[in-house]
Short mmCIF file of C-alpha atoms and ligand atoms in Angstrom, two decimals:
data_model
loop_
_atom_site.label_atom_id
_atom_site.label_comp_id
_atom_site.label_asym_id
_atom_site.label_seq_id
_atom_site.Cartn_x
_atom_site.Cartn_y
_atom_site.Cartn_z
CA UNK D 1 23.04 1.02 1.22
CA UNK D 2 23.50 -2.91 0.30
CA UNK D 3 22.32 -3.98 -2.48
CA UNK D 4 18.53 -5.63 -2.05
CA UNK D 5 17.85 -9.33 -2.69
CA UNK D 6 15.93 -9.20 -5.70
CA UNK D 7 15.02 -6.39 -7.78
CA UNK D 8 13.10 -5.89 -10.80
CA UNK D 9 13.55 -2.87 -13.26
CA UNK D 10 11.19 -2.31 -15.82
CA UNK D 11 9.89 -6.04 -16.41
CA UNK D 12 7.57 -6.61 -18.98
CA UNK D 13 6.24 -9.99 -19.63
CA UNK D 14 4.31 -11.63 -22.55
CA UNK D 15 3.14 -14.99 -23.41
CA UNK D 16 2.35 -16.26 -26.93
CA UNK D 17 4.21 -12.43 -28.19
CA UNK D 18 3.46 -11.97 -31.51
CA UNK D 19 0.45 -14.11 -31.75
CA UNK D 20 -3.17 -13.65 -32.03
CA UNK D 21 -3.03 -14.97 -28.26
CA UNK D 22 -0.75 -12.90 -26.99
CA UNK D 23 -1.22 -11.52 -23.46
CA UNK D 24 1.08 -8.87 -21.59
CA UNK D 25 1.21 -10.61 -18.11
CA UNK D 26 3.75 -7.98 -16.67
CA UNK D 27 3.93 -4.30 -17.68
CA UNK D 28 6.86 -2.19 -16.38
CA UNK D 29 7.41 -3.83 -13.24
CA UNK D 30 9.89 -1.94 -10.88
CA UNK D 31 10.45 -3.58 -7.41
CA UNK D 32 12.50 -4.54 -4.86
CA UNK D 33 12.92 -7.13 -1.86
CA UNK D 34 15.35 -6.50 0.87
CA UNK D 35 17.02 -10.09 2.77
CA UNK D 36 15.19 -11.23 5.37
CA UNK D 37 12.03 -9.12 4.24
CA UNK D 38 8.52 -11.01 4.11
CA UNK D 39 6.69 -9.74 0.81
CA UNK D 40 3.40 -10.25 -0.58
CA UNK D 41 1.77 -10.29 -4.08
CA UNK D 42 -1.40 -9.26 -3.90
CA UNK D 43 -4.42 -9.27 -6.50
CA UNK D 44 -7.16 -10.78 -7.89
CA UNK D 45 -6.70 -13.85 -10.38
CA UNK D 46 -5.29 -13.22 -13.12
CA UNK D 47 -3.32 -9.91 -12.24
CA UNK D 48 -0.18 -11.56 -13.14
CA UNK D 49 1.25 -13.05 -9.55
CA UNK D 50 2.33 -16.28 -11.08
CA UNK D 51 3.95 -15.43 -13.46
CA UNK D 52 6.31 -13.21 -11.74
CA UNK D 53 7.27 -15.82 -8.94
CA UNK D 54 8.54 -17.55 -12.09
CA UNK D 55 10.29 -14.61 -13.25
CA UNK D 56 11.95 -14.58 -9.51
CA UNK D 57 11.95 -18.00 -9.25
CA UNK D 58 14.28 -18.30 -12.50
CA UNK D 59 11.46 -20.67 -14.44
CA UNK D 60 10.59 -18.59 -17.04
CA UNK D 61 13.18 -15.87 -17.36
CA UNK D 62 14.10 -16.54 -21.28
CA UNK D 63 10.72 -15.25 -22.30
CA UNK D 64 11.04 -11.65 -20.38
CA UNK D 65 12.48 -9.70 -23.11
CA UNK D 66 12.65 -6.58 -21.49
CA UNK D 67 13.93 -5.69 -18.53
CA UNK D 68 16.22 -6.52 -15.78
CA UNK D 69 15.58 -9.71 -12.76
CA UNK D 70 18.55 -9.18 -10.10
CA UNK D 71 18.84 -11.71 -7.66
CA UNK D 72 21.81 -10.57 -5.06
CA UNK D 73 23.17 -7.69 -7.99
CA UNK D 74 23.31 -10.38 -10.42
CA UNK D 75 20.89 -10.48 -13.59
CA UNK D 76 18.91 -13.73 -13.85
CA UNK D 77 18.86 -12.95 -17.48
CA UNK D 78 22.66 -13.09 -17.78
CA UNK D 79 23.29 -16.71 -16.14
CA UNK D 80 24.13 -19.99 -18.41
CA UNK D 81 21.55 -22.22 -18.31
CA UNK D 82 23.50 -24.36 -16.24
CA UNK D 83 24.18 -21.44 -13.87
CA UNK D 84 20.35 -20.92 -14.02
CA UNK D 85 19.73 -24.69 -13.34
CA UNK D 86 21.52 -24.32 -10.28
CA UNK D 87 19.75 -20.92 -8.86
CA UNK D 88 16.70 -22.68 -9.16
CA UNK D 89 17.74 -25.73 -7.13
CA UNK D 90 19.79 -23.97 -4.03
CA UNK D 91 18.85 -20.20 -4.52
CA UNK D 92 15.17 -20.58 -4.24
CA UNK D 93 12.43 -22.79 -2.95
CA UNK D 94 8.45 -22.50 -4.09
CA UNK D 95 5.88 -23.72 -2.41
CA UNK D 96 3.17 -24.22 -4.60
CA UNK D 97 -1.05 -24.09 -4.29
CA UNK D 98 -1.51 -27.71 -5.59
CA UNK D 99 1.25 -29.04 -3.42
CA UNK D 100 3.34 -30.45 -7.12
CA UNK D 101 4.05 -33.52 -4.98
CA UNK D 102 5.02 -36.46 -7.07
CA UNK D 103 2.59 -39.45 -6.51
CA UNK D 104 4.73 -41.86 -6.96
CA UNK D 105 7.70 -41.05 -4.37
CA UNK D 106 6.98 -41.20 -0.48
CA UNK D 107 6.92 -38.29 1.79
CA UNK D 108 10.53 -38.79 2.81
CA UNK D 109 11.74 -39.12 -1.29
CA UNK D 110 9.71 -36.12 -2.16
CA UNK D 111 10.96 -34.00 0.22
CA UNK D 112 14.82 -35.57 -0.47
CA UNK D 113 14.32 -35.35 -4.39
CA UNK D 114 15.93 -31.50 -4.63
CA UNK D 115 19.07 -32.58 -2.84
CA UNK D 116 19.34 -35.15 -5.60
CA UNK D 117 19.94 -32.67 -8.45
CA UNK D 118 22.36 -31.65 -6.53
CA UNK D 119 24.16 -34.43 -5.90
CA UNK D 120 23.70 -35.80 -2.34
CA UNK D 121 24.41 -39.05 -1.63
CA UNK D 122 20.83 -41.09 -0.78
CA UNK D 123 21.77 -41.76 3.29
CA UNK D 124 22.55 -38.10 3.31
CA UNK D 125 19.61 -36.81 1.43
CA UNK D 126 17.23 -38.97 3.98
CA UNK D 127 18.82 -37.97 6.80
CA UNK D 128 18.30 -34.25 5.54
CA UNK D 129 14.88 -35.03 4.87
CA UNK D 130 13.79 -37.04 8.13
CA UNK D 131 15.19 -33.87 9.75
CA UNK D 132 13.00 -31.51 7.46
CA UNK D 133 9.73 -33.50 8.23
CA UNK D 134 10.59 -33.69 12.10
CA UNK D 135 10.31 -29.98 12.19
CA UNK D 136 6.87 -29.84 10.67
CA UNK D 137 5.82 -33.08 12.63
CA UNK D 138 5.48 -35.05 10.03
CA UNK D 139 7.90 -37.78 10.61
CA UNK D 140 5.48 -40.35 11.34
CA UNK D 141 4.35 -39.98 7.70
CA UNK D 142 7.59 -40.44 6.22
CA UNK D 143 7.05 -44.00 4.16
CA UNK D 144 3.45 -42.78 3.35
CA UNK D 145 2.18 -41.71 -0.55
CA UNK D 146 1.18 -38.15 -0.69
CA UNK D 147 -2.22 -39.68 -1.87
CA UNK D 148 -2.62 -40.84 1.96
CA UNK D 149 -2.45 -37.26 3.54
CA UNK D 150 -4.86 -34.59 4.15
CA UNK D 151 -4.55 -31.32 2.55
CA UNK D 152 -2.65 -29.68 5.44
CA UNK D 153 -0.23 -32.52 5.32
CA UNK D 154 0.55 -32.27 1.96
CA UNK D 155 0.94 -29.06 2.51
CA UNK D 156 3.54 -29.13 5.28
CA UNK D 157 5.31 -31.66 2.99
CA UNK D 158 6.03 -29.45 0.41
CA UNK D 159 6.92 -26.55 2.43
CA UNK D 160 9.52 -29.28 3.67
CA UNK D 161 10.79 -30.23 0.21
CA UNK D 162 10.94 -26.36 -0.91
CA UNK D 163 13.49 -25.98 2.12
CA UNK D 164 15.69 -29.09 0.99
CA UNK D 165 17.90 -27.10 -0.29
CA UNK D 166 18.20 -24.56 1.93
CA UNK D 167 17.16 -21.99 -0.51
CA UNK D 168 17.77 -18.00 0.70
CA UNK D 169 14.14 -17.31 -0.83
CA UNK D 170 10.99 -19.13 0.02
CA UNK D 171 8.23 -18.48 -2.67
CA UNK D 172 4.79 -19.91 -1.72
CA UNK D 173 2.52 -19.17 -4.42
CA UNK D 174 -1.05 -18.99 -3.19
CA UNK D 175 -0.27 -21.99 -0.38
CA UNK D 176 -3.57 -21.61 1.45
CA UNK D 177 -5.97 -22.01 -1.25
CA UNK D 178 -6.27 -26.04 -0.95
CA UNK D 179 -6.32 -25.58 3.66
CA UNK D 180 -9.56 -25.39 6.21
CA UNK D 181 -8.68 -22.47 7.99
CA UNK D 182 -7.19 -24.64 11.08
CA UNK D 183 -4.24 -25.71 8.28
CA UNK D 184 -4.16 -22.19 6.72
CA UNK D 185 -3.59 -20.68 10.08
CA UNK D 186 -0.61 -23.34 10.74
CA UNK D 187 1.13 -22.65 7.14
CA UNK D 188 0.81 -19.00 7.98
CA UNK D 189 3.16 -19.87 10.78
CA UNK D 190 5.06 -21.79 9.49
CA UNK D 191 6.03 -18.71 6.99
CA UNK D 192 6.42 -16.62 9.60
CA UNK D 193 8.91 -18.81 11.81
CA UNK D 194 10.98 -19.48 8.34
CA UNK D 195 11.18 -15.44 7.98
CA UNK D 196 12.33 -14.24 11.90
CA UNK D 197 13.83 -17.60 12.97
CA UNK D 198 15.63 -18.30 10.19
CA UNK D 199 15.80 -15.34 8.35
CA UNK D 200 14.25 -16.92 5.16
CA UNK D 201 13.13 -13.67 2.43
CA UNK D 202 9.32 -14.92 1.83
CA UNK D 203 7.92 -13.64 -1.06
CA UNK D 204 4.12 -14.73 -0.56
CA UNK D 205 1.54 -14.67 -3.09
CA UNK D 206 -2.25 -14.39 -2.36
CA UNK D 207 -5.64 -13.18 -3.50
CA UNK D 208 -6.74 -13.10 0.41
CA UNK D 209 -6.60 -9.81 1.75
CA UNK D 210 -6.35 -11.80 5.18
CA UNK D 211 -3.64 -13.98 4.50
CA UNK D 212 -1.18 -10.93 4.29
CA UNK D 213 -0.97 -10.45 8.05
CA UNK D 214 2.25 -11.36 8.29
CA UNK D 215 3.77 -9.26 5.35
CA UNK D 216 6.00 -5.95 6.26
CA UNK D 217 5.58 -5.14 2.74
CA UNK D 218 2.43 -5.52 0.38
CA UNK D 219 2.44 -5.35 -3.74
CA UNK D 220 -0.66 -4.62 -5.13
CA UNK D 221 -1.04 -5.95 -8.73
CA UNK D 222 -3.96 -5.06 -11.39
CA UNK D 223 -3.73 -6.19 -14.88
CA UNK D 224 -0.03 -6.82 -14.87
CA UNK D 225 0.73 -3.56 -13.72
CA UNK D 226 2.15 -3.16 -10.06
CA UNK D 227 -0.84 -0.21 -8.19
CA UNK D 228 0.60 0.10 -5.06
CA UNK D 229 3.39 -0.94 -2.54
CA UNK D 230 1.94 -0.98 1.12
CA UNK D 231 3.83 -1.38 4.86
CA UNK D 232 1.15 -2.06 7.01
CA UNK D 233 3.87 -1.84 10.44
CA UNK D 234 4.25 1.85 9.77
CA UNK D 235 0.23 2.51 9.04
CA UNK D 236 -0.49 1.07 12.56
CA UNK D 237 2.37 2.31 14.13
CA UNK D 238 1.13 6.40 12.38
CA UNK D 239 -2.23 5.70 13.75
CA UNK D 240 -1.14 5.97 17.39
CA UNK D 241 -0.60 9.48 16.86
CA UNK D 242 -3.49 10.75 14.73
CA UNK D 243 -5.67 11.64 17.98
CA UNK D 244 -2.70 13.03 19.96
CA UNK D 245 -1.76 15.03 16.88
CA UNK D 246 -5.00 16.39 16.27
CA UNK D 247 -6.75 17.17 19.31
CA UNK D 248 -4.38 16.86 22.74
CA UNK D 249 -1.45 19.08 21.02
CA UNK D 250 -3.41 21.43 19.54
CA UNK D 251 -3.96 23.88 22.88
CA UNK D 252 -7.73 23.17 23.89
CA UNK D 253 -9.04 26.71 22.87
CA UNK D 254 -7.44 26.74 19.64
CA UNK D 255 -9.53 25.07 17.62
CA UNK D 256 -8.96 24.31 14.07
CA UNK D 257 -11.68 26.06 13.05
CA UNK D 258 -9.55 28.88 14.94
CA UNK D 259 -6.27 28.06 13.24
CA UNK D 260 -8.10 28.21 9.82
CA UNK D 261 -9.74 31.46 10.29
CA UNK D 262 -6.84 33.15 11.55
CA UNK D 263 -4.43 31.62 8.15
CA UNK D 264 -7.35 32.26 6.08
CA UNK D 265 -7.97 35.95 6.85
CA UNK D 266 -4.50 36.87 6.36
CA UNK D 267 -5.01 35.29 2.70
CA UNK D 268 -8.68 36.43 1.63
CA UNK D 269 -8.35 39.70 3.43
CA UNK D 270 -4.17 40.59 1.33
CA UNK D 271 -3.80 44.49 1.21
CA UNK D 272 -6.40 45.29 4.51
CA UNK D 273 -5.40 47.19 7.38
CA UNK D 274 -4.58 44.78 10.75
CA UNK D 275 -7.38 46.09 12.48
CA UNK D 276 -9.95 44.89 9.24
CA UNK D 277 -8.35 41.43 9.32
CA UNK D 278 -8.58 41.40 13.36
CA UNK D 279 -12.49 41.82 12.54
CA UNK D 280 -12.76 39.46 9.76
CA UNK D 281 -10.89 37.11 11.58
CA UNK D 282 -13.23 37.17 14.25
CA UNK D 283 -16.58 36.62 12.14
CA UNK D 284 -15.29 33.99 10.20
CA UNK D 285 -14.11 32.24 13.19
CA UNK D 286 -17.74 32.34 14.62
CA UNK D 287 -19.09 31.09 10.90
CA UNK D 288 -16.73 28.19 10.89
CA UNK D 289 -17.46 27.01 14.35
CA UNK D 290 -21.14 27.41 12.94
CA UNK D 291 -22.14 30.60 15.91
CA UNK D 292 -23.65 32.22 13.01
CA UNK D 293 -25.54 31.57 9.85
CA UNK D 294 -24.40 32.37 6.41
CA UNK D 295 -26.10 35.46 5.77
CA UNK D 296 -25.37 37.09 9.27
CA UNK D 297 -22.08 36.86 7.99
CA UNK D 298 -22.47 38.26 5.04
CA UNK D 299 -24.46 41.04 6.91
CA UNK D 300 -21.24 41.41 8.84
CA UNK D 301 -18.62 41.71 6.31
CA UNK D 302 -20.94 43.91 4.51
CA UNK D 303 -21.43 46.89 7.44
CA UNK D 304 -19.36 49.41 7.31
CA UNK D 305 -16.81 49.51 9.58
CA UNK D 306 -17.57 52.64 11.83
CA UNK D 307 -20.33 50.19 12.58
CA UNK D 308 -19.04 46.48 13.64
CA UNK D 309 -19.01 45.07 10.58
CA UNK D 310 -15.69 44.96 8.22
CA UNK D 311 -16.70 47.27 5.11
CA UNK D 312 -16.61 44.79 1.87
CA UNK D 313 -18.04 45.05 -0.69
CA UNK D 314 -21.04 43.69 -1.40
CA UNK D 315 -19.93 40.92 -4.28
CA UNK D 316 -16.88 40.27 -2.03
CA UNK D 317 -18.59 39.47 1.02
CA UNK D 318 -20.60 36.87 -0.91
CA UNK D 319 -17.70 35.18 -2.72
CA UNK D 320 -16.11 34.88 0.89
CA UNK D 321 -19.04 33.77 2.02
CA UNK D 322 -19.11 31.21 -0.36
CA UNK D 323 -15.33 29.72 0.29
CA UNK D 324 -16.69 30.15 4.30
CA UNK D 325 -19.79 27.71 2.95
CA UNK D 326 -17.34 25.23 1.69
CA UNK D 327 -14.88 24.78 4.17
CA UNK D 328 -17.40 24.66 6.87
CA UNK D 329 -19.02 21.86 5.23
CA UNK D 330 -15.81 19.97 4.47
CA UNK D 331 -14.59 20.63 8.18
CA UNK D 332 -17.49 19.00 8.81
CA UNK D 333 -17.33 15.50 7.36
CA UNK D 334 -13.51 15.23 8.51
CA UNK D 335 -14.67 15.62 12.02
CA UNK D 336 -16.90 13.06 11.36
CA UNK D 337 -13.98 10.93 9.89
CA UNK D 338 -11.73 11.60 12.58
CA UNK D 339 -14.54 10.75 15.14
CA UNK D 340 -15.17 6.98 13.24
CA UNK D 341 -11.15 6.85 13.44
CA UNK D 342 -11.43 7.52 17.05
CA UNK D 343 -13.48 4.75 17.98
CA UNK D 344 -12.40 2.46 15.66
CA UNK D 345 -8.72 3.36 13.62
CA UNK D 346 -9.53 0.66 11.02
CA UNK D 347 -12.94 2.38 9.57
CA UNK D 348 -12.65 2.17 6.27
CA UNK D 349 -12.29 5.54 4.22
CA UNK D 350 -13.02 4.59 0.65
CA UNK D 351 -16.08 6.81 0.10
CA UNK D 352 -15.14 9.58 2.01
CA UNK D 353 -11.92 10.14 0.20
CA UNK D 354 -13.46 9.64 -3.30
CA UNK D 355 -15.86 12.48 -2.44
CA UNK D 356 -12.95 14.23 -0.54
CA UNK D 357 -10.92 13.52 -4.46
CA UNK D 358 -14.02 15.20 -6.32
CA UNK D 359 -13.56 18.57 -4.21
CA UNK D 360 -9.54 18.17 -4.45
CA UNK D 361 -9.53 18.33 -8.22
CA UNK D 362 -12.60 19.98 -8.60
CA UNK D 363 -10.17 22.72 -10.53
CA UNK D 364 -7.97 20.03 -12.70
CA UNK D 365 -8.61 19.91 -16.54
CA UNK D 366 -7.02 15.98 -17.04
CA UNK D 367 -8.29 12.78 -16.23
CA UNK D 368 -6.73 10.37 -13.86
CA UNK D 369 -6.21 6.58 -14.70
CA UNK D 370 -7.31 4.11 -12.36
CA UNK D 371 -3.81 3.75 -10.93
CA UNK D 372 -3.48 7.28 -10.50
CA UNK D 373 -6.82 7.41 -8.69
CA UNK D 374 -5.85 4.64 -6.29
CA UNK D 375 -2.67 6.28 -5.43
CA UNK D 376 -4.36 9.09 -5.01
CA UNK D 377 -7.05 8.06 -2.46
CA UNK D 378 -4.07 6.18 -1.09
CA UNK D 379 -2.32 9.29 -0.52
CA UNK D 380 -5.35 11.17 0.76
CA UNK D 381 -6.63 8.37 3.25
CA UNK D 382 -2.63 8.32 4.68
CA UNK D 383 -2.89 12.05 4.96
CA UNK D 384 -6.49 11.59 7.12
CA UNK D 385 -4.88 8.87 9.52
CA UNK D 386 -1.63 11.14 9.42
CA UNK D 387 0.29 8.49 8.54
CA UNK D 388 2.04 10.84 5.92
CA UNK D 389 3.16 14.47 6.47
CA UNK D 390 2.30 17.08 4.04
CA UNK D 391 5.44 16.53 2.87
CA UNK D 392 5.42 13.06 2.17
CA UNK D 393 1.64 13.73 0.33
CA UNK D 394 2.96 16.56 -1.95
CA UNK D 395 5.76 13.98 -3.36
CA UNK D 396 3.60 11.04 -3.51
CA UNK D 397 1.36 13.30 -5.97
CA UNK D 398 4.22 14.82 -7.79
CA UNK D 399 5.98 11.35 -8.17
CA UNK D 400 6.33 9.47 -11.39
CA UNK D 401 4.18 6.33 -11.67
CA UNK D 402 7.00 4.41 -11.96
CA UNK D 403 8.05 5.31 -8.84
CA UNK D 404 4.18 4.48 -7.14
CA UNK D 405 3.35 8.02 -7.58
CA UNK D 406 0.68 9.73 -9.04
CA UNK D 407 2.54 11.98 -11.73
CA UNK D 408 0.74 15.27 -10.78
CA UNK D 409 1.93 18.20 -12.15
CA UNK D 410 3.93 20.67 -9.48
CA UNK D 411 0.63 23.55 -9.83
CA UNK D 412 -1.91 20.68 -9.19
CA UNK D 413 -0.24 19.25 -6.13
CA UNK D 414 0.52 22.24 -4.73
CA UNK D 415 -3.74 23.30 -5.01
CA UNK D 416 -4.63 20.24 -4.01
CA UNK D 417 -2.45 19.81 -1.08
CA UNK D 418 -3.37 23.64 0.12
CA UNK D 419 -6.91 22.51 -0.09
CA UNK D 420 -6.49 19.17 2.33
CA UNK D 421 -4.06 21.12 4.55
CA UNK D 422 -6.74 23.90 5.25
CA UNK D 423 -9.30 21.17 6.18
CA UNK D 424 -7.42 19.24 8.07
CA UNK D 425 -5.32 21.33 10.00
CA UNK D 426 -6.39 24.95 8.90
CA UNK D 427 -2.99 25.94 7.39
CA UNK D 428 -1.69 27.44 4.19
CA UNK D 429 -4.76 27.95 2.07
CA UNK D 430 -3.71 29.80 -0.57
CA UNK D 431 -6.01 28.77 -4.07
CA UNK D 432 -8.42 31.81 -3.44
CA UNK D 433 -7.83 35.16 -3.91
P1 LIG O 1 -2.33 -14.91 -11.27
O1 LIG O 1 -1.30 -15.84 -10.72
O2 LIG O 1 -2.33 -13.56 -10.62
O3 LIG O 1 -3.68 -15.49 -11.27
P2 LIG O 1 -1.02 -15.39 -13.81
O4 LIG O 1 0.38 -14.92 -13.65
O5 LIG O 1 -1.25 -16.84 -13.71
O6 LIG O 1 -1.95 -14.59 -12.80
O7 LIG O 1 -1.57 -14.90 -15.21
C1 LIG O 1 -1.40 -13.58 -15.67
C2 LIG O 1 -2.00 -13.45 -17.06
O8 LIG O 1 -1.26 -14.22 -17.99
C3 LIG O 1 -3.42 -13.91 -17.18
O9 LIG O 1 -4.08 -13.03 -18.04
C4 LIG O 1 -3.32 -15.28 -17.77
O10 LIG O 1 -4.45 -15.57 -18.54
C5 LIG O 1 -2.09 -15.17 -18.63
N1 LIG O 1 -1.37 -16.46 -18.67
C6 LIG O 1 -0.88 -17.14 -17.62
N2 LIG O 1 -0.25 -18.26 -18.02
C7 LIG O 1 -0.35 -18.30 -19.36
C8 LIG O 1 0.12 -19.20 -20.38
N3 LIG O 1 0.82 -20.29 -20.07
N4 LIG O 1 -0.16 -18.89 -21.66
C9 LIG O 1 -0.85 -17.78 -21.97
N5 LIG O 1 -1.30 -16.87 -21.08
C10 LIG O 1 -1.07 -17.13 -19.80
MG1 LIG O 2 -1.54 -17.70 -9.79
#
């Protein structure tokens, strides 16, 4: 595998360290940013986004004490100030939210300025620039102030200037905030056509869920710490198959309610003769699909078996009843999920899944943090849209945090994922005995 662009190991950030003031921007960040990829940071104010564009953008990289910023395998950390100097001039252009145009210099000198720390002659550097400003129509406004543009303008201008140089990675820290949506729309573009046409790596920052459209690969941040990495291609691409996975492939007279019974009689009924689990089978399929009431069943499992009914014993009957209960009423609300999906794949899932998390780890002693409960939901909702395969879920769960897991113990995921596989697809129930 080649090395990717830019990647961060274990970054931790403070400003003012040591004083009264101090704040830990970054904690533990681990990430990384293939060429050509288009990146977002995501989060609300104050989560920390700024601050690592300047980690990537080499601005403040003396002050991150710990940890490791590799731009193409090499450590910004390592390079000379001079060396530094120059990877901020060529190896990466930012685009910023208040445009850092300087007032005094025309369109044409701002956008030339970069190519003068470099170097480049004045006729060249104009010529450069004219070119620059042609592609984002701005020519006309070459010999004008940026105190004579719009917003959009401006905009367009410094999205210009942070290409001067040609820079291999385009940062554009929050660059809709200041643009009507007509402008907003246009820099969106603009991004995009800099990642496919000329294979630019964006890295774009944003508080605005819907300015990460564009983005093959989303960073959620929260309080300095880094909560989730998202690919939004693959979700959309998964939820094309959730109906044809769960209903047309499944033959039409199995039902899952079928499949569950027959995987769950096998378990609950361990050590019974075939013909007693054939029975059982059969009345739990009819309590599942909801044919009969809870204590019919009960009745059923109860009658001896000379007479139709499967011979348990009393207090058995009712704690089988009682899993029966459950799973019917859980089957329940994920038909009604899958039914919402059906119409419309983007419903939103939040509430179900934190009520489908309460019944998951209704059996775990520990507490989750709030990272490991988004994960988790994460992991849950990608297992509803079957966007993950059980698989994938168990090792999300079981996965370090560092590695945007949850850091479940082996025993828990393996109950918890037994309990959403039985639900969802009526296999491998095993947590009852
Ligand atoms: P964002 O861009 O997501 O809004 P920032 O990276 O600007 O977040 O800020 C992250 C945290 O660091 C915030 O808590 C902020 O108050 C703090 N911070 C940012 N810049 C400074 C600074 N120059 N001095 C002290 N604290 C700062
Ligand atoms: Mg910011």
């Amino acid at each position: 595998m080649s090395t990717p662009l830019i990647k961060l190991e274990d970054v931790n950030f403070y400003y003012n360290r040591g004083k009264p003031s101090e704040a830990h921007a970054l904690k533990n960040i681990n990430l990384e940013i293939e060429r050509g990829g288009y990146v977002a940071f995501f989060g609300p104010s104050g989560c920390g986004k700024t601050t690592l564009t300047y980690l990537i953008g080499g601005i403040e990289t003396e002050n991150a004490d710990e940890g490791h910023i590799f731009v193409n395998g090499r450590d910004l950390r390592g390079l000379s100030k001079k060396e530094l100097a120059v990877y901020r001039q060529i190896g990466v252009g930012i685009i910023f939210q208040q445009f850092n145009l300087l007032p005094s210099l025309t369109v044409l000198d701002n956008v030339a300025l970069p190519m003068a720390f470099l170097g480049v002659n004045v006729d060249r550097r104009r010529k450069e620039a004219m070119k620059l400003l042609d592609r984002f129509s701005m020519t006309k406004y070459a010999e004008r102030f940026p105190s004579e543009l719009s917003g959009g303008q401006q905009q367009r201008v410094s999205i210009a200037r942070a290409l001067a140089n040609n820079p291999p990675i385009i940062i554009a820290d929050e660059p809709l905030g200041n643009l009507d949506s007509e402008n907003a729309n246009k820099a969106l573009e603009f991004l995009k056509e800099l990642n496919e046409k000329d294979g630019r790596t964006i890295i774009m920052v944003t508080h605005e869920s819907w300015s990460l459209r564009d983005a093959k690969t989303i960073f959620y941040l929260k309080d300095g710490e880094m909560i989730k990495k998202e690919q939004p291609e693959k979700k959309k691409v998964a939820q094309k198959t959730l109906s044809d996975h769960l209903y047309r492939n499944l033959f039409p007279e199995v039902t899952p309610e079928r499949l569950m019974a027959h995987s769950l009689s096998y378990m609950l009924m361990r050590g019974f003769s075939g013909e007693e689990i054939k029975r059982f089978e059969m009345f739990l399929s009819k309590r599942l699909e909801c044919i009969i009431d809870t204590p019919t069943f009960i009745d059923f499992l109860d009658s001896p078996f000379k007479d139709g009914g499967v011979g348990l014993w009393k207090q058995r009957a009712q704690k089988i009843a009682l899993i029966a209960e459950d799973i019917v009423e859980k089957r329940k609300k994920i038909e009604d999920i899958y039914k919402d999906l059906e119409k419309d794949p983007e419903t939103p899932l939040y509430e179900e899944v934190a009520k489908m998390r309460a019944w998951l780890l209704e059996d775990y002693k520990g507490l989750l943090s709030d990272i490991q409960i988004v994960r988790f939901d994460e992991a849950v909702e990608d297992r509803f849209r079957n966007i993950i395969s059980p698989e994938n879920f168990r090792q999300v769960l079981e996965l370090s945090r560092t590695d945007f897991g949850v850091g479940l113990a082996p025993g828990t995921v393996r109950s918890v994922s037994e309990r959403l596989e039985t639900i969802l697809t009526g296999k491998s129930y095993q947590v009852f005995n």
